[in-house]
XYZ file of C-alpha atoms in Angstrom:
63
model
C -16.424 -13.785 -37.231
C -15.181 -16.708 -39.072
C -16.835 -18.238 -42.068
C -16.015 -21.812 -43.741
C -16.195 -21.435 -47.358
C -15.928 -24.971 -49.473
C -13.945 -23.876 -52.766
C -14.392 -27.345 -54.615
C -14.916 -30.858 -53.511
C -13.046 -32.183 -50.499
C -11.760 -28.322 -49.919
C -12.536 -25.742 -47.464
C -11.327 -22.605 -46.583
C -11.685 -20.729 -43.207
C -11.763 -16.415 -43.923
C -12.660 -13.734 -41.359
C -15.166 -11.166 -41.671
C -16.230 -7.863 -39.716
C -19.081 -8.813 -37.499
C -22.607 -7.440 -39.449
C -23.973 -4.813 -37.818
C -28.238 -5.142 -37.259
C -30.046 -2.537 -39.402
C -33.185 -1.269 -38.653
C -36.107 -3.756 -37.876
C -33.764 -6.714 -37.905
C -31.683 -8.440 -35.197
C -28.029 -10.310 -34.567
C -27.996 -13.324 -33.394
C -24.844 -15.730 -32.125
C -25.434 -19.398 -33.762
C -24.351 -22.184 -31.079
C -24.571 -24.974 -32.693
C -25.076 -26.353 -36.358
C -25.683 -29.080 -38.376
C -24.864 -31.306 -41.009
C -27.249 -32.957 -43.330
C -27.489 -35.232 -46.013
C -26.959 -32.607 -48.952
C -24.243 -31.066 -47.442
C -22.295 -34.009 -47.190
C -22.971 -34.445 -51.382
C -21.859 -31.097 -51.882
C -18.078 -31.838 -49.326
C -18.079 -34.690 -51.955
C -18.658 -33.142 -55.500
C -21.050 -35.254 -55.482
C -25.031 -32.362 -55.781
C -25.594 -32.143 -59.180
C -26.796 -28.142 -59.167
C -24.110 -26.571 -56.801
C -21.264 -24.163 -58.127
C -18.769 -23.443 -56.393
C -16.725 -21.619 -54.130
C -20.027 -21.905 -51.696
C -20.586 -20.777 -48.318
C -23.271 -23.672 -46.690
C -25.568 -24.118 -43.782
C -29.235 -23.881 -43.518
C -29.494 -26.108 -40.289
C -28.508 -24.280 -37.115
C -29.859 -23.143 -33.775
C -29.541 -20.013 -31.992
């Protein structure tokens, strides 16, 4: 599984990572698609005033 990290403004980095493994009660599922919204792009920029970074982003994606 790959995961896009952004380590300061204007920088990402790409790492791998063992795929998780579903524990009880919860499920896996394969994202196919995401996207990219306003506050993300601020964040790319150095531009969201309450963001630290390095910081691994996405809360807009469909399964």
């Amino acid at each position: 599984m790959r995961q896009a990290i952004v380590t300061g403004p204007g920088k990402i980095d790409f790492c791998d990572l063992d795929e998780p493994i579903a524990g009880n009660g919860q499920v896996r599922i394969r994202i196919q698609r995401i996207g990219i919204c306003g506050s993300d792009i601020h964040v790319f920029h150095g531009k969201h005033p309450f963001v630290t970074y390095p910081l691994v982003q996405g809360h807009e994606y469909a399964a």
